[in-house]
Short mmCIF file of N, CA and C in Angstrom, two decimals:
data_model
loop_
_atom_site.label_atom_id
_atom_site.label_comp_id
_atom_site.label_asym_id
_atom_site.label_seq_id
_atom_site.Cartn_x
_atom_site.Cartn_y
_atom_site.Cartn_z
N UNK A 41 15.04 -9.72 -15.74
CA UNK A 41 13.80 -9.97 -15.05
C UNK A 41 13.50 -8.78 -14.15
N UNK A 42 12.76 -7.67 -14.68
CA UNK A 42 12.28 -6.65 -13.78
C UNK A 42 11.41 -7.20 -12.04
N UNK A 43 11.59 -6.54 -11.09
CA UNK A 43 10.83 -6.96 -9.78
C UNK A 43 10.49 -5.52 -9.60
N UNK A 44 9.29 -5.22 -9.01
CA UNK A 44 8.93 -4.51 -8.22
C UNK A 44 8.50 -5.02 -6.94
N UNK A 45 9.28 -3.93 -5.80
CA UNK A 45 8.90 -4.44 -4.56
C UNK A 45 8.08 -3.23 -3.70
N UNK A 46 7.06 -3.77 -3.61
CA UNK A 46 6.37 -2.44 -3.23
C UNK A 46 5.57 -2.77 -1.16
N UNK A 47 6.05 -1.99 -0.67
CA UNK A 47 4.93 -2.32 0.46
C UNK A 47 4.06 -1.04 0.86
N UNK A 48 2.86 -1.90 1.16
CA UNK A 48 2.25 -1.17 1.77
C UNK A 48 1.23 -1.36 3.01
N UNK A 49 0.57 -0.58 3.86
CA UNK A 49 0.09 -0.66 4.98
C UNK A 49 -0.99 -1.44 4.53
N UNK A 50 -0.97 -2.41 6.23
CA UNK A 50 -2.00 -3.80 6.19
C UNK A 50 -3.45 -3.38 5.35
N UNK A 51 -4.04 -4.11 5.18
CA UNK A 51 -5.46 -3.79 5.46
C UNK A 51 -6.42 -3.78 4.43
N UNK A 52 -5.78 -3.77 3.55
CA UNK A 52 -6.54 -3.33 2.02
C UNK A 52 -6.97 -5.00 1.46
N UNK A 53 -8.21 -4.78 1.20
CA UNK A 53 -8.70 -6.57 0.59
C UNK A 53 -7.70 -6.92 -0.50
N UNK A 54 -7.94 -8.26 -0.61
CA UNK A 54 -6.65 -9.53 -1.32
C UNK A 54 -7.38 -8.69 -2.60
N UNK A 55 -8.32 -8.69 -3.43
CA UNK A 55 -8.48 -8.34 -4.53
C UNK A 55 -7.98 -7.30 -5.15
N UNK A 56 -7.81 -5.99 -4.22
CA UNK A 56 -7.64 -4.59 -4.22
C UNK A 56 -5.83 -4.97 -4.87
N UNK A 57 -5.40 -5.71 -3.68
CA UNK A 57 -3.58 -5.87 -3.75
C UNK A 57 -3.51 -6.74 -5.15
N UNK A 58 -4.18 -7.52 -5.67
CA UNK A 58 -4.17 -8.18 -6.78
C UNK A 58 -4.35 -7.63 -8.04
N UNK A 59 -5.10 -6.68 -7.69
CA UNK A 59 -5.34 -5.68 -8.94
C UNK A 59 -4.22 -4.96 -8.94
N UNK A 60 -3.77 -4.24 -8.49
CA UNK A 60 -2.71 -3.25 -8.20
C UNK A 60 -1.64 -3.67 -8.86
N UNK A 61 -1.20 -5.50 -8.45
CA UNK A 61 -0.32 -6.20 -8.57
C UNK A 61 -0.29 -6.21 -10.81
N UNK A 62 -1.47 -6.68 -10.72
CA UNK A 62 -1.44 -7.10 -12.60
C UNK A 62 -1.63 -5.22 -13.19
N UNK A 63 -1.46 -4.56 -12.51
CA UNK A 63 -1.48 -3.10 -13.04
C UNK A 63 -0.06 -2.74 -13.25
N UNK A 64 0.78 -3.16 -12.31
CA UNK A 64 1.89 -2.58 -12.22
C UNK A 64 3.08 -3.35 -13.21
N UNK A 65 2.57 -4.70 -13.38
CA UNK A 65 2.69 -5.98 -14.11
C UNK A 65 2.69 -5.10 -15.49
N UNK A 66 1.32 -4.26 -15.69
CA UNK A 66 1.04 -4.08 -17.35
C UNK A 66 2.21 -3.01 -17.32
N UNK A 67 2.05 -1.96 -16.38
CA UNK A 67 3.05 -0.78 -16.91
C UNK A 67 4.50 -1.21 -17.38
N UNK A 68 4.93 -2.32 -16.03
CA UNK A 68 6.41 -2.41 -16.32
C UNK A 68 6.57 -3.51 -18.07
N UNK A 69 5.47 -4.51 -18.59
CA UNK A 69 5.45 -4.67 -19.62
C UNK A 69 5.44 -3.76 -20.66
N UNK A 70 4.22 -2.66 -21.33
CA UNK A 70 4.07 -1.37 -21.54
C UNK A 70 5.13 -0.60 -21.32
N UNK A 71 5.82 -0.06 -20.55
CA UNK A 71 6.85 1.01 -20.87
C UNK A 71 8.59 0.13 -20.72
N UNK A 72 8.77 -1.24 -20.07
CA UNK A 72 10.23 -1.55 -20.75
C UNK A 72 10.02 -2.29 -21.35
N UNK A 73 9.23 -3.12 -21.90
CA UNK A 73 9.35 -4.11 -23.14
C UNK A 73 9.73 -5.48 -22.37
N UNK A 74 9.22 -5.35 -21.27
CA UNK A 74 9.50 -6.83 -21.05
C UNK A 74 8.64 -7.63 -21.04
N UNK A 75 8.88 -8.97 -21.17
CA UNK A 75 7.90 -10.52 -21.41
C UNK A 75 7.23 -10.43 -20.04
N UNK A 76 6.07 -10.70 -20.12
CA UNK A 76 5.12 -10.78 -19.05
C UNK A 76 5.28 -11.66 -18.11
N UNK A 77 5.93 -12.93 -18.60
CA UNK A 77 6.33 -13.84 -17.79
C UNK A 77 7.91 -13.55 -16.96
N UNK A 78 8.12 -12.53 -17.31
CA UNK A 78 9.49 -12.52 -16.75
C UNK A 78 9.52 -11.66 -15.54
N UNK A 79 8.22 -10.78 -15.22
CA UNK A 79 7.85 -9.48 -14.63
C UNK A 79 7.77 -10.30 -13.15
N UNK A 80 7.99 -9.74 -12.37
CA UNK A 80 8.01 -10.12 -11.06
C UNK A 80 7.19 -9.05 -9.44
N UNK A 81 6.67 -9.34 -8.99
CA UNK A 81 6.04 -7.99 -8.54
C UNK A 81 5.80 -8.52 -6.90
N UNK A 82 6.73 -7.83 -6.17
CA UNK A 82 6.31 -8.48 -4.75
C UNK A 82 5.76 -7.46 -3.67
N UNK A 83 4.49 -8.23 -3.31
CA UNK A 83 3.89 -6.84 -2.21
C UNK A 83 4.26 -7.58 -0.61
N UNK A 84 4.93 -6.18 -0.01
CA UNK A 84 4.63 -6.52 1.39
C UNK A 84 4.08 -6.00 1.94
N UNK A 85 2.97 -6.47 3.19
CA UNK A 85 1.88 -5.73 3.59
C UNK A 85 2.94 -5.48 5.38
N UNK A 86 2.51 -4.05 5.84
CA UNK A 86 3.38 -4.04 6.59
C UNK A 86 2.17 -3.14 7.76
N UNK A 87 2.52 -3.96 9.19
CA UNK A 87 1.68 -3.64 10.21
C UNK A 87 1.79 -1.41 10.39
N UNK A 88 0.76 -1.22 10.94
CA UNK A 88 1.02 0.65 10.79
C UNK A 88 1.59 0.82 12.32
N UNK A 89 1.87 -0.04 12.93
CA UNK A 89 2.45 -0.22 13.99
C UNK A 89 4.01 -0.40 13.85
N UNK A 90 4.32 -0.67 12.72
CA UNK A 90 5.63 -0.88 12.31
C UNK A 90 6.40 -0.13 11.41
N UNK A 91 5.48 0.81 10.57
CA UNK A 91 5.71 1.64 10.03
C UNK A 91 5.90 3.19 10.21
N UNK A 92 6.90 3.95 9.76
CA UNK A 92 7.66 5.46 10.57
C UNK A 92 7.52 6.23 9.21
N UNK A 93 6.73 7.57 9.52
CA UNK A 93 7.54 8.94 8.71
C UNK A 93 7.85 9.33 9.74
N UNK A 94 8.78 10.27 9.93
CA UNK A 94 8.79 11.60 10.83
C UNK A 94 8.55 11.01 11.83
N UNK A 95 9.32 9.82 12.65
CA UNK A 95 9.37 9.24 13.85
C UNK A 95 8.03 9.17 14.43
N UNK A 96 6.87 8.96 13.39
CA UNK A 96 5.71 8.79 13.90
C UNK A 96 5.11 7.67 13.11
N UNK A 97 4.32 6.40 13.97
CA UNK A 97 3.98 5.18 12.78
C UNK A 97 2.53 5.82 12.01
N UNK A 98 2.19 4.93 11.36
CA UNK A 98 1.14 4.82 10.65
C UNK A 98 -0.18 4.90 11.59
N UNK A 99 -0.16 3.88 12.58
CA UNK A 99 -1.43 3.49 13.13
C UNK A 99 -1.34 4.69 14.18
N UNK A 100 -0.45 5.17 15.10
CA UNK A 100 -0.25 7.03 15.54
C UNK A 100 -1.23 8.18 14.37
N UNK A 101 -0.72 7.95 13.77
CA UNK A 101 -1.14 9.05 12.99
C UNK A 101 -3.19 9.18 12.48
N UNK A 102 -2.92 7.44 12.06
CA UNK A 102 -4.61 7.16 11.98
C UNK A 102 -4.91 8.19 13.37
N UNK A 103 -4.43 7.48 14.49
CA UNK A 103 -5.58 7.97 15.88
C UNK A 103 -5.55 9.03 16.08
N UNK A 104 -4.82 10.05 15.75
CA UNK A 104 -4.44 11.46 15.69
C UNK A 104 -5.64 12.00 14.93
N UNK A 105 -5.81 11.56 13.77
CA UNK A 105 -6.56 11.73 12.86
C UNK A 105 -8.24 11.55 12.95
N UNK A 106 -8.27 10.31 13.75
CA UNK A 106 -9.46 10.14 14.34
C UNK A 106 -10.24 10.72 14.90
N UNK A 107 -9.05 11.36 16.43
CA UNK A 107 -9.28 12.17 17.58
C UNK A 107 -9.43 13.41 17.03
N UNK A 108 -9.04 14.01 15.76
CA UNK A 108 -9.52 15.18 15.43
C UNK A 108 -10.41 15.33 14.48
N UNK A 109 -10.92 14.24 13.85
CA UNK A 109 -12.30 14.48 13.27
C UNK A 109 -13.48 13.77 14.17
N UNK A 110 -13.01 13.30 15.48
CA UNK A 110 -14.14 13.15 16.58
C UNK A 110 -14.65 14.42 17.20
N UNK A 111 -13.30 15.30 17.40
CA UNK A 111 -13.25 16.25 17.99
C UNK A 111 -14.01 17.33 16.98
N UNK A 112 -13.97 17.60 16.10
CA UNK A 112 -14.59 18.15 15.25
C UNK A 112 -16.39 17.81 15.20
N UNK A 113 -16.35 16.82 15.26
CA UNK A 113 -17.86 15.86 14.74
C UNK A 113 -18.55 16.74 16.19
N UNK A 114 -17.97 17.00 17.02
CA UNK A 114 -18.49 16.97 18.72
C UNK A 114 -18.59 18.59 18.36
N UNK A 115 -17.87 19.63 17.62
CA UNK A 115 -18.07 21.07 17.92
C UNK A 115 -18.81 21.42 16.84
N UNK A 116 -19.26 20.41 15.83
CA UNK A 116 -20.56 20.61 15.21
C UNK A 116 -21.59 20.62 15.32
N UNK A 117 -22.04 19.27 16.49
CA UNK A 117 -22.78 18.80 16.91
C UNK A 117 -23.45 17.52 16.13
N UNK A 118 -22.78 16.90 15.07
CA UNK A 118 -22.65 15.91 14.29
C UNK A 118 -22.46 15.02 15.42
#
């Protein structure tokens, strides 16, 4: 019984994760030959507050990111 366990950061609509879910479903059918019913596929959605690269989370990095395309938007005059 193949599982994939995949997480990823909150936020993304139920449909988006559902699709993803019967995609990953077809590959692991498609490339090992396994019964569709046997495929297992678990998503965890995980806060960016809780999540670390490089001792920095997810939701850090968004605002980083923010603050420099605000900062940008402002020396354009955008």
């Amino acid at each position: 019984m193949p599982i994939a366990d995949i997480r990823i950061a909150t936020g993304r609509p139920r449909e988006m994760i559902e699709a993803m879910a019967r995609a990953v479903t077809r590959t692991i059918v498609e490339t090992l030959g396994a019964p569709v019913e046997s495929v297992r596929v678990v998503v965890t959605e995980v806060e960016p507050h809780s999540w670390f690269a490089g001792g920095v989370s997810l939701a850090e990095r968004a605002e980083a990111l923010a603050a420099r395309q605000a900062a940008g938007s402002a020396e354009t005059g955008s």
